[in-house]
Amino acid sequence: MSLTWRGSATLAALTAALLLGTAVPAAAAATPPPGSIASMGDSISRGFNACGWYVDCPSRSFSTGTDSGVNSHYLRIRAVNPAINGHNLNDAKSGAKVADMPGQAATVVSQGAAYVTILIGANDACTSSESSMTTVAAFRSSLDSALGTLKSGLPDAKVLIISIPDIKRLWQVGSASSSARSVWSLFGVCQSMLANPSSTAAADAARRDRVRQRVIDFNGQLAAACAAYGANCKYDGGAVFGYQFVLSQVSTWDYFHPNASGQAVLASISYAAGFGW
């Protein structure tokens, strides 16, 4: 059997190491892909408005969905581990806030999931007014409670925490659209950020920046809590927050939630920032 150049180089390096008495670093063992997945979170994880008017569309969830066009985490894992087939559990709930995560975590533990995605926080910043946003301290307290439940109940499970999207970006891409402005006003969508969307007044600009900063602060807590969790938790490093989505990736039902195209890109970005199965 002939050796390739790379194989020859590797053999030479190993031989040299042995002759010189130096240690040969062990190759890191790849983590096997999980046999089950569960999602925790809010309407984004439920695929809300990705297939119809004001309805959950879990088949188009970036996390556990079965729609091939979205190519969810579940489908990507199934491609390398067919044993996961049928073991995709969507425990997210539309309208959920971080305070709902301890309850969702208890459900996930009861199901014995081997891999858990968590995307939460949009509803904690997107409220009826700036003053009603969740405080950073309360956000962290609920998050720690949920992660504590997961860690004690599923010590071997892998947990991916996904950053909250940049909701100011929604205002940036949608405020020039009369349709978006009308829907935001009619349905009271994310008024902490989206109230007076056409206004260039300093007070409105400052409010938008403060709401965006609250999202940044929440993401900082997500990162810190994941680091404290240990090796079985991974934060996406702000990949989803940093993605510059466009209006065509947002549902025209509410100009807020990702449509099928938005769910697909969310799946791609978040999975690439994950465990690398």
PDB file of C-alpha atoms in Angstrom:
ATOM      1  CA  MET A   1       0.000   0.000   0.000  1.00  0.00           C
ATOM      2  CA  SER A   2       1.475   3.338  -1.037  1.00  0.00           C
ATOM      3  CA  LEU A   3       1.344   6.330   1.296  1.00  0.00           C
ATOM      4  CA  THR A   4      -0.037   9.708   0.268  1.00  0.00           C
ATOM      5  CA  TRP A   5       2.116  12.782   0.844  1.00  0.00           C
ATOM      6  CA  ARG A   6       0.075  13.619   3.932  1.00  0.00           C
ATOM      7  CA  GLY A   7       0.374  10.077   5.233  1.00  0.00           C
ATOM      8  CA  SER A   8       4.134  10.081   4.622  1.00  0.00           C
ATOM      9  CA  ALA A   9       4.506  13.406   6.414  1.00  0.00           C
ATOM     10  CA  THR A  10       2.528  12.136   9.378  1.00  0.00           C
ATOM     11  CA  LEU A  11       4.613   8.958   9.559  1.00  0.00           C
ATOM     12  CA  ALA A  12       7.800  10.990   9.410  1.00  0.00           C
ATOM     13  CA  ALA A  13       6.622  13.245  12.200  1.00  0.00           C
ATOM     14  CA  LEU A  14       5.731  10.282  14.379  1.00  0.00           C
ATOM     15  CA  THR A  15       9.075   8.609  13.708  1.00  0.00           C
ATOM     16  CA  ALA A  16      10.960  11.786  14.552  1.00  0.00           C
ATOM     17  CA  ALA A  17       9.018  12.201  17.746  1.00  0.00           C
ATOM     18  CA  LEU A  18       9.805   8.669  18.819  1.00  0.00           C
ATOM     19  CA  LEU A  19      13.512   9.028  17.996  1.00  0.00           C
ATOM     20  CA  LEU A  20      13.750  12.309  19.895  1.00  0.00           C
ATOM     21  CA  GLY A  21      11.800  10.975  22.850  1.00  0.00           C
ATOM     22  CA  THR A  22       9.145  13.681  22.597  1.00  0.00           C
ATOM     23  CA  ALA A  23       5.498  13.133  23.353  1.00  0.00           C
ATOM     24  CA  VAL A  24       3.065  12.628  20.507  1.00  0.00           C
ATOM     25  CA  PRO A  25      -0.180  14.547  21.193  1.00  0.00           C
ATOM     26  CA  ALA A  26      -3.228  12.335  21.192  1.00  0.00           C
ATOM     27  CA  ALA A  27      -5.887  13.069  18.606  1.00  0.00           C
ATOM     28  CA  ALA A  28      -9.065  14.498  20.110  1.00  0.00           C
ATOM     29  CA  ALA A  29     -11.893  12.013  20.049  1.00  0.00           C
ATOM     30  CA  ALA A  30     -14.869  13.191  18.018  1.00  0.00           C
ATOM     31  CA  THR A  31     -18.118  13.469  19.925  1.00  0.00           C
ATOM     32  CA  PRO A  32     -20.616  11.027  18.430  1.00  0.00           C
ATOM     33  CA  PRO A  33     -23.819  12.574  17.073  1.00  0.00           C
ATOM     34  CA  PRO A  34     -26.765  12.354  19.476  1.00  0.00           C
ATOM     35  CA  GLY A  35     -29.678   9.949  19.195  1.00  0.00           C
ATOM     36  CA  SER A  36     -32.343  12.480  20.202  1.00  0.00           C
ATOM     37  CA  ILE A  37     -32.924  16.232  20.133  1.00  0.00           C
ATOM     38  CA  ALA A  38     -35.220  18.607  22.008  1.00  0.00           C
ATOM     39  CA  SER A  39     -35.738  22.328  21.529  1.00  0.00           C
ATOM     40  CA  MET A  40     -36.367  24.871  24.254  1.00  0.00           C
ATOM     41  CA  GLY A  41     -37.449  28.415  23.549  1.00  0.00           C
ATOM     42  CA  ASP A  42     -40.194  30.547  22.101  1.00  0.00           C
ATOM     43  CA  SER A  43     -42.084  31.055  18.846  1.00  0.00           C
ATOM     44  CA  ILE A  44     -38.912  31.124  16.759  1.00  0.00           C
ATOM     45  CA  SER A  45     -38.170  27.528  17.748  1.00  0.00           C
ATOM     46  CA  ARG A  46     -41.822  26.685  17.067  1.00  0.00           C
ATOM     47  CA  GLY A  47     -41.515  27.959  13.486  1.00  0.00           C
ATOM     48  CA  PHE A  48     -44.338  30.420  14.148  1.00  0.00           C
ATOM     49  CA  ASN A  49     -45.704  32.053  10.966  1.00  0.00           C
ATOM     50  CA  ALA A  50     -43.331  30.072   8.761  1.00  0.00           C
ATOM     51  CA  CYS A  51     -46.146  28.223   6.968  1.00  0.00           C
ATOM     52  CA  GLY A  52     -49.391  30.060   7.611  1.00  0.00           C
ATOM     53  CA  TRP A  53     -51.162  32.950   9.248  1.00  0.00           C
ATOM     54  CA  TYR A  54     -50.424  33.151  12.972  1.00  0.00           C
ATOM     55  CA  VAL A  55     -49.866  29.444  13.527  1.00  0.00           C
ATOM     56  CA  ASP A  56     -47.000  27.342  14.839  1.00  0.00           C
ATOM     57  CA  CYS A  57     -45.145  25.462  12.112  1.00  0.00           C
ATOM     58  CA  PRO A  58     -42.894  23.023  14.019  1.00  0.00           C
ATOM     59  CA  SER A  59     -42.087  21.157  10.811  1.00  0.00           C
ATOM     60  CA  ARG A  60     -40.180  24.284   9.758  1.00  0.00           C
ATOM     61  CA  SER A  61     -38.363  24.794  13.038  1.00  0.00           C
ATOM     62  CA  PHE A  62     -34.644  25.439  12.588  1.00  0.00           C
ATOM     63  CA  SER A  63     -34.025  23.033  15.471  1.00  0.00           C
ATOM     64  CA  THR A  64     -36.296  20.005  15.302  1.00  0.00           C
ATOM     65  CA  GLY A  65     -38.194  20.484  12.048  1.00  0.00           C
ATOM     66  CA  THR A  66     -38.696  17.910   9.300  1.00  0.00           C
ATOM     67  CA  ASP A  67     -38.981  20.236   6.296  1.00  0.00           C
ATOM     68  CA  SER A  68     -36.110  19.523   3.915  1.00  0.00           C
ATOM     69  CA  GLY A  69     -36.049  23.118   2.729  1.00  0.00           C
ATOM     70  CA  VAL A  70     -35.176  24.316   6.229  1.00  0.00           C
ATOM     71  CA  ASN A  71     -32.692  21.482   6.867  1.00  0.00           C
ATOM     72  CA  SER A  72     -32.920  21.694  10.639  1.00  0.00           C
ATOM     73  CA  HIS A  73     -30.410  20.520  13.232  1.00  0.00           C
ATOM     74  CA  TYR A  74     -32.460  17.334  13.465  1.00  0.00           C
ATOM     75  CA  LEU A  75     -32.202  16.594   9.736  1.00  0.00           C
ATOM     76  CA  ARG A  76     -28.492  17.426   9.647  1.00  0.00           C
ATOM     77  CA  ILE A  77     -27.861  15.015  12.497  1.00  0.00           C
ATOM     78  CA  ARG A  78     -30.099  12.357  10.949  1.00  0.00           C
ATOM     79  CA  ALA A  79     -27.924  12.457   7.833  1.00  0.00           C
ATOM     80  CA  VAL A  80     -24.969  11.185   9.881  1.00  0.00           C
ATOM     81  CA  ASN A  81     -26.878   9.241  12.549  1.00  0.00           C
ATOM     82  CA  PRO A  82     -30.099   7.638  11.266  1.00  0.00           C
ATOM     83  CA  ALA A  83     -30.807   6.389  14.796  1.00  0.00           C
ATOM     84  CA  ILE A  84     -32.126   9.839  15.688  1.00  0.00           C
ATOM     85  CA  ASN A  85     -35.043   9.352  13.281  1.00  0.00           C
ATOM     86  CA  GLY A  86     -38.303  10.195  15.019  1.00  0.00           C
ATOM     87  CA  HIS A  87     -36.594  11.409  18.179  1.00  0.00           C
ATOM     88  CA  ASN A  88     -37.155  15.144  17.624  1.00  0.00           C
ATOM     89  CA  LEU A  89     -39.073  16.861  20.402  1.00  0.00           C
ATOM     90  CA  ASN A  90     -40.163  20.487  20.212  1.00  0.00           C
ATOM     91  CA  ASP A  91     -40.753  21.699  23.760  1.00  0.00           C
ATOM     92  CA  ALA A  92     -40.651  25.407  22.915  1.00  0.00           C
ATOM     93  CA  LYS A  93     -43.784  27.503  23.294  1.00  0.00           C
ATOM     94  CA  SER A  94     -44.852  30.579  21.378  1.00  0.00           C
ATOM     95  CA  GLY A  95     -44.817  33.602  23.639  1.00  0.00           C
ATOM     96  CA  ALA A  96     -42.346  32.068  26.086  1.00  0.00           C
ATOM     97  CA  LYS A  97     -39.908  34.171  28.054  1.00  0.00           C
ATOM     98  CA  VAL A  98     -36.834  33.111  29.979  1.00  0.00           C
ATOM     99  CA  ALA A  99     -39.008  32.624  33.085  1.00  0.00           C
ATOM    100  CA  ASP A 100     -40.594  29.670  31.259  1.00  0.00           C
ATOM    101  CA  MET A 101     -37.272  27.906  30.723  1.00  0.00           C
ATOM    102  CA  PRO A 102     -37.129  26.017  34.052  1.00  0.00           C
ATOM    103  CA  GLY A 103     -40.445  24.347  33.207  1.00  0.00           C
ATOM    104  CA  GLN A 104     -39.329  23.504  29.690  1.00  0.00           C
ATOM    105  CA  ALA A 105     -36.073  22.113  31.082  1.00  0.00           C
ATOM    106  CA  ALA A 106     -37.997  19.780  33.379  1.00  0.00           C
ATOM    107  CA  THR A 107     -39.939  18.504  30.369  1.00  0.00           C
ATOM    108  CA  VAL A 108     -36.736  17.916  28.406  1.00  0.00           C
ATOM    109  CA  VAL A 109     -35.249  15.988  31.322  1.00  0.00           C
ATOM    110  CA  SER A 110     -38.338  13.772  31.515  1.00  0.00           C
ATOM    111  CA  GLN A 111     -37.864  12.970  27.827  1.00  0.00           C
ATOM    112  CA  GLY A 112     -34.198  12.037  28.224  1.00  0.00           C
ATOM    113  CA  ALA A 113     -32.946  14.172  25.320  1.00  0.00           C
ATOM    114  CA  ALA A 114     -29.313  13.775  24.319  1.00  0.00           C
ATOM    115  CA  TYR A 115     -29.057  17.180  22.597  1.00  0.00           C
ATOM    116  CA  VAL A 116     -30.883  20.383  23.507  1.00  0.00           C
ATOM    117  CA  THR A 117     -31.072  23.689  21.652  1.00  0.00           C
ATOM    118  CA  ILE A 118     -32.044  26.834  23.550  1.00  0.00           C
ATOM    119  CA  LEU A 119     -33.074  30.068  21.844  1.00  0.00           C
ATOM    120  CA  ILE A 120     -34.765  32.435  24.285  1.00  0.00           C
ATOM    121  CA  GLY A 121     -34.894  36.133  25.067  1.00  0.00           C
ATOM    122  CA  ALA A 122     -36.600  37.867  22.168  1.00  0.00           C
ATOM    123  CA  ASN A 123     -39.846  38.157  24.137  1.00  0.00           C
ATOM    124  CA  ASP A 124     -37.945  39.452  27.153  1.00  0.00           C
ATOM    125  CA  ALA A 125     -36.749  42.435  25.106  1.00  0.00           C
ATOM    126  CA  CYS A 126     -39.668  42.709  22.678  1.00  0.00           C
ATOM    127  CA  THR A 127     -42.386  43.923  25.008  1.00  0.00           C
ATOM    128  CA  SER A 128     -45.173  46.466  24.969  1.00  0.00           C
ATOM    129  CA  SER A 129     -42.810  49.162  26.223  1.00  0.00           C
ATOM    130  CA  GLU A 130     -39.182  49.646  27.147  1.00  0.00           C
ATOM    131  CA  SER A 131     -40.024  49.703  30.849  1.00  0.00           C
ATOM    132  CA  SER A 132     -41.571  46.234  30.751  1.00  0.00           C
ATOM    133  CA  MET A 133     -38.458  44.449  29.459  1.00  0.00           C
ATOM    134  CA  THR A 134     -37.044  41.677  31.666  1.00  0.00           C
ATOM    135  CA  THR A 135     -34.185  42.835  33.856  1.00  0.00           C
ATOM    136  CA  VAL A 136     -30.761  41.350  33.245  1.00  0.00           C
ATOM    137  CA  ALA A 137     -30.631  39.941  36.779  1.00  0.00           C
ATOM    138  CA  ALA A 138     -34.011  38.230  36.434  1.00  0.00           C
ATOM    139  CA  PHE A 139     -32.987  36.877  33.024  1.00  0.00           C
ATOM    140  CA  ARG A 140     -29.866  35.265  34.474  1.00  0.00           C
ATOM    141  CA  SER A 141     -31.696  33.852  37.471  1.00  0.00           C
ATOM    142  CA  SER A 142     -34.251  31.997  35.332  1.00  0.00           C
ATOM    143  CA  LEU A 143     -31.563  30.862  32.926  1.00  0.00           C
ATOM    144  CA  ASP A 144     -29.399  29.439  35.717  1.00  0.00           C
ATOM    145  CA  SER A 145     -32.389  27.610  37.152  1.00  0.00           C
ATOM    146  CA  ALA A 146     -33.163  26.001  33.792  1.00  0.00           C
ATOM    147  CA  LEU A 147     -29.568  25.026  33.114  1.00  0.00           C
ATOM    148  CA  GLY A 148     -29.250  23.604  36.622  1.00  0.00           C
ATOM    149  CA  THR A 149     -32.219  21.344  35.924  1.00  0.00           C
ATOM    150  CA  LEU A 150     -30.686  20.170  32.658  1.00  0.00           C
ATOM    151  CA  LYS A 151     -27.252  19.561  34.124  1.00  0.00           C
ATOM    152  CA  SER A 152     -28.510  17.557  37.087  1.00  0.00           C
ATOM    153  CA  GLY A 153     -31.125  15.628  35.122  1.00  0.00           C
ATOM    154  CA  LEU A 154     -29.194  15.066  31.888  1.00  0.00           C
ATOM    155  CA  PRO A 155     -25.508  15.249  32.842  1.00  0.00           C
ATOM    156  CA  ASP A 156     -24.319  13.785  29.537  1.00  0.00           C
ATOM    157  CA  ALA A 157     -26.550  15.802  27.208  1.00  0.00           C
ATOM    158  CA  LYS A 158     -25.083  18.430  24.901  1.00  0.00           C
ATOM    159  CA  VAL A 159     -26.644  21.882  25.155  1.00  0.00           C
ATOM    160  CA  LEU A 160     -26.387  24.538  22.447  1.00  0.00           C
ATOM    161  CA  ILE A 161     -27.330  28.058  23.507  1.00  0.00           C
ATOM    162  CA  ILE A 162     -28.102  30.332  20.582  1.00  0.00           C
ATOM    163  CA  SER A 163     -27.740  34.100  20.726  1.00  0.00           C
ATOM    164  CA  ILE A 164     -30.834  36.287  20.471  1.00  0.00           C
ATOM    165  CA  PRO A 165     -31.139  37.889  17.010  1.00  0.00           C
ATOM    166  CA  ASP A 166     -30.421  41.606  16.709  1.00  0.00           C
ATOM    167  CA  ILE A 167     -33.956  42.994  16.913  1.00  0.00           C
ATOM    168  CA  LYS A 168     -32.776  46.469  15.958  1.00  0.00           C
ATOM    169  CA  ARG A 169     -31.861  44.936  12.618  1.00  0.00           C
ATOM    170  CA  LEU A 170     -35.583  44.247  12.179  1.00  0.00           C
ATOM    171  CA  TRP A 171     -36.305  47.947  12.504  1.00  0.00           C
ATOM    172  CA  GLN A 172     -33.460  48.735  10.110  1.00  0.00           C
ATOM    173  CA  VAL A 173     -34.706  46.455   7.344  1.00  0.00           C
ATOM    174  CA  GLY A 174     -38.437  46.978   7.871  1.00  0.00           C
ATOM    175  CA  SER A 175     -38.999  50.603   8.828  1.00  0.00           C
ATOM    176  CA  ALA A 176     -38.986  51.731   5.180  1.00  0.00           C
ATOM    177  CA  SER A 177     -41.805  49.280   4.369  1.00  0.00           C
ATOM    178  CA  SER A 178     -45.314  50.682   4.759  1.00  0.00           C
ATOM    179  CA  SER A 179     -46.652  47.138   5.100  1.00  0.00           C
ATOM    180  CA  ALA A 180     -44.257  46.337   7.935  1.00  0.00           C
ATOM    181  CA  ARG A 181     -45.030  49.573   9.731  1.00  0.00           C
ATOM    182  CA  SER A 182     -48.769  48.949   9.452  1.00  0.00           C
ATOM    183  CA  VAL A 183     -48.525  45.404  10.794  1.00  0.00           C
ATOM    184  CA  TRP A 184     -46.236  46.427  13.664  1.00  0.00           C
ATOM    185  CA  SER A 185     -48.744  49.086  14.704  1.00  0.00           C
ATOM    186  CA  LEU A 186     -51.906  47.016  14.153  1.00  0.00           C
ATOM    187  CA  PHE A 187     -50.680  43.995  16.112  1.00  0.00           C
ATOM    188  CA  GLY A 188     -48.498  45.858  18.608  1.00  0.00           C
ATOM    189  CA  VAL A 189     -45.373  43.980  17.541  1.00  0.00           C
ATOM    190  CA  CYS A 190     -42.284  44.532  19.718  1.00  0.00           C
ATOM    191  CA  GLN A 191     -43.240  48.068  20.650  1.00  0.00           C
ATOM    192  CA  SER A 192     -40.224  48.494  22.912  1.00  0.00           C
ATOM    193  CA  MET A 193     -38.192  48.576  19.670  1.00  0.00           C
ATOM    194  CA  LEU A 194     -40.713  49.129  16.877  1.00  0.00           C
ATOM    195  CA  ALA A 195     -42.936  51.922  18.211  1.00  0.00           C
ATOM    196  CA  ASN A 196     -42.778  55.072  16.049  1.00  0.00           C
ATOM    197  CA  PRO A 197     -40.724  53.252  13.409  1.00  0.00           C
ATOM    198  CA  SER A 198     -40.490  56.258  11.063  1.00  0.00           C
ATOM    199  CA  SER A 199     -39.344  58.636  13.775  1.00  0.00           C
ATOM    200  CA  THR A 200     -35.844  60.088  13.597  1.00  0.00           C
ATOM    201  CA  ALA A 201     -36.230  61.902  16.925  1.00  0.00           C
ATOM    202  CA  ALA A 202     -33.325  61.597  19.312  1.00  0.00           C
ATOM    203  CA  ALA A 203     -35.541  60.067  22.007  1.00  0.00           C
ATOM    204  CA  ASP A 204     -36.706  57.263  19.706  1.00  0.00           C
ATOM    205  CA  ALA A 205     -33.178  56.607  18.455  1.00  0.00           C
ATOM    206  CA  ALA A 206     -31.925  56.406  22.031  1.00  0.00           C
ATOM    207  CA  ARG A 207     -34.739  54.047  23.002  1.00  0.00           C
ATOM    208  CA  ARG A 208     -33.904  51.692  20.145  1.00  0.00           C
ATOM    209  CA  ASP A 209     -30.271  51.683  21.198  1.00  0.00           C
ATOM    210  CA  ARG A 210     -31.180  50.897  24.801  1.00  0.00           C
ATOM    211  CA  VAL A 211     -33.392  47.995  23.762  1.00  0.00           C
ATOM    212  CA  ARG A 212     -30.618  46.671  21.546  1.00  0.00           C
ATOM    213  CA  GLN A 213     -28.221  46.974  24.469  1.00  0.00           C
ATOM    214  CA  ARG A 214     -30.578  44.904  26.586  1.00  0.00           C
ATOM    215  CA  VAL A 215     -30.385  42.156  23.959  1.00  0.00           C
ATOM    216  CA  ILE A 216     -26.586  42.421  24.024  1.00  0.00           C
ATOM    217  CA  ASP A 217     -26.666  42.156  27.820  1.00  0.00           C
ATOM    218  CA  PHE A 218     -28.935  39.110  27.633  1.00  0.00           C
ATOM    219  CA  ASN A 219     -26.550  37.496  25.165  1.00  0.00           C
ATOM    220  CA  GLY A 220     -23.691  38.178  27.537  1.00  0.00           C
ATOM    221  CA  GLN A 221     -25.559  36.287  30.236  1.00  0.00           C
ATOM    222  CA  LEU A 222     -26.242  33.409  27.846  1.00  0.00           C
ATOM    223  CA  ALA A 223     -22.522  33.165  27.123  1.00  0.00           C
ATOM    224  CA  ALA A 224     -21.509  33.385  30.787  1.00  0.00           C
ATOM    225  CA  ALA A 225     -24.087  30.860  31.950  1.00  0.00           C
ATOM    226  CA  CYS A 226     -23.014  28.415  29.264  1.00  0.00           C
ATOM    227  CA  ALA A 227     -19.356  28.795  30.236  1.00  0.00           C
ATOM    228  CA  ALA A 228     -20.283  28.104  33.860  1.00  0.00           C
ATOM    229  CA  TYR A 229     -22.229  25.013  32.786  1.00  0.00           C
ATOM    230  CA  GLY A 230     -19.102  23.284  31.537  1.00  0.00           C
ATOM    231  CA  ALA A 231     -17.872  21.348  28.525  1.00  0.00           C
ATOM    232  CA  ASN A 232     -21.299  19.976  27.559  1.00  0.00           C
ATOM    233  CA  CYS A 233     -22.632  23.462  26.836  1.00  0.00           C
ATOM    234  CA  LYS A 234     -21.726  25.543  23.810  1.00  0.00           C
ATOM    235  CA  TYR A 235     -22.708  29.138  23.044  1.00  0.00           C
ATOM    236  CA  ASP A 236     -22.883  30.170  19.402  1.00  0.00           C
ATOM    237  CA  GLY A 237     -20.451  33.018  20.008  1.00  0.00           C
ATOM    238  CA  GLY A 238     -22.993  35.607  18.890  1.00  0.00           C
ATOM    239  CA  ALA A 239     -23.281  34.131  15.400  1.00  0.00           C
ATOM    240  CA  VAL A 240     -27.052  34.530  15.165  1.00  0.00           C
ATOM    241  CA  PHE A 241     -27.009  38.001  16.731  1.00  0.00           C
ATOM    242  CA  GLY A 242     -24.379  39.077  14.215  1.00  0.00           C
ATOM    243  CA  TYR A 243     -26.175  37.754  11.135  1.00  0.00           C
ATOM    244  CA  GLN A 244     -27.426  40.600   8.941  1.00  0.00           C
ATOM    245  CA  PHE A 245     -30.785  39.186   7.876  1.00  0.00           C
ATOM    246  CA  VAL A 246     -32.896  40.836   5.183  1.00  0.00           C
ATOM    247  CA  LEU A 247     -36.626  41.577   5.013  1.00  0.00           C
ATOM    248  CA  SER A 248     -37.265  38.745   2.547  1.00  0.00           C
ATOM    249  CA  GLN A 249     -36.308  36.287   5.338  1.00  0.00           C
ATOM    250  CA  VAL A 250     -39.053  37.637   7.619  1.00  0.00           C
ATOM    251  CA  SER A 251     -42.679  36.488   7.589  1.00  0.00           C
ATOM    252  CA  THR A 252     -45.025  38.975   5.919  1.00  0.00           C
ATOM    253  CA  TRP A 253     -47.754  37.846   8.329  1.00  0.00           C
ATOM    254  CA  ASP A 254     -46.201  39.836  11.169  1.00  0.00           C
ATOM    255  CA  TYR A 255     -42.878  41.206   9.867  1.00  0.00           C
ATOM    256  CA  PHE A 256     -41.223  39.795  12.947  1.00  0.00           C
ATOM    257  CA  HIS A 257     -40.724  36.019  12.825  1.00  0.00           C
ATOM    258  CA  PRO A 258     -38.429  34.197  10.391  1.00  0.00           C
ATOM    259  CA  ASN A 259     -40.233  32.724   7.388  1.00  0.00           C
ATOM    260  CA  ALA A 260     -39.147  29.394   5.912  1.00  0.00           C
ATOM    261  CA  SER A 261     -36.119  31.048   4.305  1.00  0.00           C
ATOM    262  CA  GLY A 262     -35.248  32.722   7.595  1.00  0.00           C
ATOM    263  CA  GLN A 263     -35.592  29.433   9.471  1.00  0.00           C
ATOM    264  CA  ALA A 264     -33.260  27.792   6.943  1.00  0.00           C
ATOM    265  CA  VAL A 265     -30.524  30.366   7.423  1.00  0.00           C
ATOM    266  CA  LEU A 266     -31.012  30.233  11.188  1.00  0.00           C
ATOM    267  CA  ALA A 267     -30.524  26.456  11.045  1.00  0.00           C
ATOM    268  CA  SER A 268     -27.374  26.836   8.960  1.00  0.00           C
ATOM    269  CA  ILE A 269     -25.757  29.526  11.094  1.00  0.00           C
ATOM    270  CA  SER A 270     -26.582  28.039  14.476  1.00  0.00           C
ATOM    271  CA  TYR A 271     -25.613  24.487  13.494  1.00  0.00           C
ATOM    272  CA  ALA A 272     -22.266  25.645  12.105  1.00  0.00           C
ATOM    273  CA  ALA A 273     -21.561  27.355  15.429  1.00  0.00           C
ATOM    274  CA  GLY A 274     -22.433  24.218  17.367  1.00  0.00           C
ATOM    275  CA  PHE A 275     -20.813  20.877  18.096  1.00  0.00           C
ATOM    276  CA  GLY A 276     -19.692  19.954  14.586  1.00  0.00           C
ATOM    277  CA  TRP A 277     -21.372  16.597  14.108  1.00  0.00           C
TER     278      TRP A 277
END
